[in-house]
Amino acid sequence: MDLRLINIGFGNFVSAHRVVAIVSPESAPIRRFIQEARDASRLVDATCGRRTRAVLVTDTERVILSAIQPETIVHRFSQKDATDSGSHSAD
């Protein structure tokens, strides 16, 4: 299995194959979801004290907060996918 790490800002990385969703923290249901994760000790705050702009949900039920826009993170996932597919040569 290939371990791919995606930069989510400020020197923090997340394993690409573990991420299930990337959402904006603006809605009330997502805010409640974040609070529930905090209460259950499943929250990882990777914002370095900055405003939360993206919430990443993993398949291990961890919730990761990032100060990077969701679109930027998705672009980094896509960019990594393009690099990976381009690096394989046909035998």
XYZ file of N, CA, C and O in Angstrom:
364
model
N 0.844 -1.174 0.000
C 0.000 0.000 0.000
C 0.892 1.241 0.000
O 1.883 1.315 0.704
N 0.502 2.215 -0.816
C 1.253 3.449 -0.952
C 0.756 4.467 0.063
O -0.421 4.797 0.089
N 1.635 4.967 0.916
C 1.269 5.964 1.912
C 1.396 7.343 1.278
O 2.487 7.761 0.904
N 0.270 8.031 1.131
C 0.251 9.381 0.571
C -0.156 10.350 1.663
O -1.197 10.178 2.287
N 0.660 11.353 1.878
C 0.366 12.374 2.876
C 0.013 13.672 2.163
O 0.691 14.063 1.217
N -1.034 14.327 2.633
C -1.486 15.582 2.059
C -1.261 16.690 3.090
O -1.651 16.556 4.253
N -0.659 17.784 2.655
C -0.406 18.929 3.522
C -1.722 19.648 3.794
O -2.407 20.079 2.868
N -2.082 19.774 5.072
C -3.308 20.491 5.443
C -2.976 21.815 6.123
O -3.823 22.418 6.749
N -1.732 22.254 5.980
C -1.326 23.566 6.460
C -0.430 23.541 7.670
O -0.540 22.669 8.531
N 0.505 24.494 7.706
C 1.386 24.735 8.846
C 2.195 23.504 9.248
O 2.390 23.228 10.426
N 2.661 22.750 8.257
C 3.488 21.586 8.526
C 2.722 20.374 9.020
O 3.327 19.434 9.523
N 1.404 20.387 8.867
C 0.578 19.258 9.288
C 0.133 18.469 8.056
O -0.217 19.055 7.032
N 0.156 17.153 8.183
C -0.188 16.279 7.074
C -1.217 15.253 7.527
O -1.271 14.903 8.706
N -1.999 14.762 6.562
C -2.988 13.736 6.843
C -2.825 12.640 5.794
O -2.460 12.908 4.647
N -3.077 11.409 6.210
C -3.005 10.279 5.298
C -4.180 10.344 4.316
O -5.339 10.335 4.729
N -3.881 10.434 3.044
C -4.906 10.652 2.019
C -5.951 9.549 1.981
O -7.141 9.830 1.791
N -5.553 8.312 2.176
C -6.518 7.217 2.052
C -7.452 7.099 3.261
O -8.413 6.344 3.222
N -7.200 7.858 4.315
C -8.064 7.835 5.505
C -9.180 8.870 5.470
O -10.150 8.757 6.213
N -9.058 9.890 4.634
C -10.031 10.977 4.603
C -11.296 10.535 3.873
O -11.240 10.038 2.753
N -12.430 10.725 4.543
C -13.732 10.365 3.985
C -14.441 11.602 3.442
O -15.105 11.546 2.411
N -14.292 12.741 4.132
C -14.984 13.960 3.727
C -14.178 15.184 4.128
O -13.450 15.180 5.121
N -14.346 16.253 3.322
C -13.780 17.557 3.627
C -14.930 18.540 3.514
O -15.522 18.689 2.444
N -15.286 19.180 4.623
C -16.457 20.051 4.644
C -16.109 21.397 5.261
O -15.121 21.546 5.975
N -16.969 22.361 4.991
C -16.837 23.691 5.577
C -17.438 23.677 6.979
O -18.452 23.028 7.215
N -16.864 24.422 7.916
C -17.360 24.416 9.305
C -18.495 25.406 9.556
O -18.872 25.627 10.692
N -19.066 25.985 8.521
C -20.027 27.075 8.675
C -21.403 26.662 9.195
O -22.053 27.428 9.890
N -21.868 25.475 8.878
C -23.233 25.102 9.244
C -23.332 24.639 10.697
O -22.367 24.138 11.284
N -24.509 24.795 11.259
C -24.745 24.391 12.652
C -24.542 22.888 12.872
O -23.949 22.498 13.883
N -24.995 22.024 11.945
C -24.758 20.588 12.163
C -23.271 20.226 12.214
O -22.867 19.380 13.020
N -22.460 20.890 11.399
C -21.020 20.621 11.423
C -20.411 21.143 12.717
O -19.551 20.495 13.315
N -20.855 22.286 13.192
C -20.371 22.801 14.480
C -20.704 21.839 15.615
O -19.887 21.619 16.513
N -21.918 21.273 15.590
C -22.287 20.275 16.614
C -21.411 19.030 16.487
O -20.987 18.447 17.484
N -21.149 18.620 15.230
C -20.300 17.461 14.960
C -18.899 17.683 15.542
O -18.323 16.788 16.162
N -18.363 18.886 15.370
C -17.046 19.228 15.913
C -17.076 19.172 17.442
O -16.171 18.620 18.073
N -18.119 19.729 18.041
C -18.224 19.727 19.500
C -18.345 18.307 20.052
O -17.732 17.966 21.066
N -19.118 17.460 19.373
C -19.235 16.057 19.793
C -17.884 15.348 19.716
O -17.537 14.563 20.602
N -17.122 15.628 18.650
C -15.791 15.026 18.513
C -14.861 15.528 19.616
O -14.085 14.757 20.184
N -14.964 16.805 19.940
C -14.144 17.378 21.025
C -14.473 16.701 22.353
O -13.582 16.316 23.109
N -15.761 16.546 22.623
C -16.197 15.916 23.872
C -15.761 14.458 23.969
O -15.501 13.951 25.059
N -15.685 13.779 22.827
C -15.302 12.366 22.797
C -13.801 12.170 22.584
O -13.346 11.041 22.362
N -13.023 13.247 22.619
C -11.564 13.198 22.416
C -11.189 12.604 21.057
O -10.218 11.861 20.931
N -11.957 12.942 20.038
C -11.669 12.490 18.673
C -11.277 13.653 17.765
O -11.166 13.488 16.563
N -11.077 14.839 18.354
C -10.784 16.038 17.575
C -9.278 16.294 17.523
O -8.593 16.220 18.539
N -8.796 16.593 16.322
C -7.407 16.991 16.125
C -7.440 18.402 15.550
O -7.948 18.626 14.455
N -6.915 19.358 16.302
C -6.916 20.755 15.883
C -5.573 21.081 15.242
O -4.562 21.212 15.926
N -5.559 21.210 13.916
C -4.337 21.504 13.172
C -4.365 22.932 12.635
O -3.714 23.235 11.640
N -5.092 23.821 13.305
C -5.229 25.196 12.829
C -4.118 26.113 13.318
O -3.982 27.222 12.814
N -3.364 25.693 14.302
C -2.303 26.520 14.894
C -2.846 27.861 15.368
O -2.229 28.910 15.170
N -4.031 27.836 15.951
C -4.619 29.031 16.520
C -5.349 29.924 15.534
O -5.874 30.958 15.910
N -5.414 29.523 14.288
C -6.103 30.329 13.287
C -7.542 29.874 13.124
O -7.959 28.870 13.686
N -8.304 30.618 12.341
C -9.707 30.299 12.116
C -9.858 28.980 11.354
O -9.130 28.717 10.394
N -10.794 28.152 11.780
C -11.059 26.876 11.113
C -11.781 27.139 9.798
O -12.822 27.785 9.771
N -11.218 26.625 8.711
C -11.831 26.811 7.394
C -12.232 25.498 6.745
O -13.041 25.494 5.831
N -11.677 24.387 7.236
C -12.039 23.080 6.689
C -12.065 22.048 7.809
O -11.286 22.124 8.762
N -12.983 21.115 7.685
C -13.114 20.014 8.627
C -12.932 18.725 7.839
O -13.660 18.484 6.871
N -11.949 17.934 8.220
C -11.703 16.656 7.567
C -12.204 15.542 8.472
O -11.901 15.528 9.661
N -12.947 14.631 7.896
C -13.472 13.494 8.639
C -12.767 12.255 8.105
O -12.665 12.048 6.889
N -12.270 11.424 9.019
C -11.539 10.222 8.609
C -12.376 8.961 8.830
O -13.381 8.997 9.538
N -11.909 7.877 8.246
C -12.602 6.604 8.413
C -12.416 6.018 9.806
O -13.086 5.059 10.173
N -11.541 6.598 10.595
C -11.339 6.158 11.981
C -12.129 7.030 12.958
O -11.849 7.020 14.155
N -13.072 7.813 12.427
C -13.962 8.685 13.195
C -13.234 9.849 13.859
O -13.742 10.455 14.784
N -12.050 10.174 13.392
C -11.349 11.367 13.857
C -11.852 12.558 13.062
O -12.215 12.440 11.899
N -11.860 13.711 13.697
C -12.251 14.961 13.060
C -11.050 15.884 13.145
O -10.529 16.138 14.227
N -10.587 16.372 11.985
C -9.385 17.193 11.914
C -9.781 18.582 11.436
O -10.450 18.726 10.411
N -9.348 19.590 12.177
C -9.623 20.974 11.806
C -8.406 21.555 11.102
O -7.267 21.341 11.541
N -8.653 22.278 10.009
C -7.579 22.906 9.248
C -7.910 24.362 8.988
O -9.078 24.726 8.830
N -6.875 25.194 8.904
C -7.053 26.608 8.601
C -6.972 26.870 7.095
O -7.028 28.008 6.661
N -6.858 25.822 6.310
C -6.791 25.928 4.854
C -8.193 25.732 4.271
O -8.963 24.910 4.771
N -8.516 26.469 3.203
C -9.821 26.351 2.553
C -10.043 24.926 2.037
O -9.109 24.275 1.561
N -11.290 24.408 2.119
C -11.576 23.062 1.606
C -11.175 22.889 0.140
O -10.644 21.846 -0.246
N -11.401 23.913 -0.688
C -11.051 23.833 -2.106
C -9.554 23.636 -2.307
O -9.128 22.898 -3.191
N -8.757 24.284 -1.469
C -7.304 24.145 -1.559
C -6.873 22.726 -1.198
O -6.018 22.140 -1.871
N -7.478 22.181 -0.171
C -7.137 20.813 0.233
C -7.537 19.818 -0.847
O -6.766 18.923 -1.199
N -8.735 19.997 -1.408
C -9.187 19.110 -2.494
C -8.238 19.223 -3.685
O -7.893 18.215 -4.313
N -7.794 20.434 -3.995
C -6.839 20.628 -5.087
C -5.544 19.864 -4.803
O -4.973 19.255 -5.710
N -5.101 19.865 -3.561
C -3.885 19.135 -3.204
C -4.084 17.635 -3.353
O -3.171 16.929 -3.775
N -5.279 17.142 -3.026
C -5.589 15.730 -3.260
C -5.535 15.427 -4.752
O -4.944 14.439 -5.167
N -6.160 16.279 -5.557
C -6.212 16.082 -7.011
C -4.826 16.173 -7.619
O -4.481 15.392 -8.501
N -4.039 17.133 -7.157
C -2.690 17.316 -7.652
C -1.849 16.083 -7.355
O -1.100 15.612 -8.188
N -2.010 15.527 -6.171
C -1.281 14.321 -5.790
C -1.699 13.140 -6.654
O -0.872 12.356 -7.086
N -3.006 13.025 -6.946
C -3.505 11.949 -7.793
C -2.919 12.045 -9.196
O -2.515 11.059 -9.781
N -2.860 13.250 -9.751
C -2.305 13.448 -11.088
C -0.822 13.091 -11.118
O -0.335 12.469 -12.063
N -0.100 13.464 -10.074
C 1.322 13.142 -9.993
C 1.529 11.638 -9.898
O 2.393 11.074 -10.569
N 0.715 10.977 -9.090
C 0.833 9.532 -8.918
C 0.528 8.799 -10.215
O 1.222 7.878 -10.602
N -0.538 9.183 -10.926
C -0.915 8.481 -12.144
C 0.080 8.750 -13.260
O 0.284 7.911 -14.119
N 0.721 9.907 -13.253
C 1.689 10.239 -14.276
C 3.040 9.584 -14.050
O 3.843 9.474 -14.956
N 3.311 9.141 -12.829
C 4.623 8.585 -12.517
C 4.739 7.091 -12.832
O 5.829 6.562 -12.840
N 3.600 6.450 -13.102
C 3.640 5.028 -13.413
C 3.912 4.846 -14.904
O 3.281 5.459 -15.743
N 4.868 4.000 -15.226
C 5.159 3.742 -16.633
C 4.562 2.410 -17.037
O 4.443 1.483 -16.265
N 4.177 2.345 -18.312
C 3.598 1.096 -18.848
C 4.733 0.133 -19.158
O 5.728 0.487 -19.780
N 4.611 -1.085 -18.709
C 5.655 -2.096 -18.940
C 5.327 -2.928 -20.138
O 4.276 -3.274 -20.458
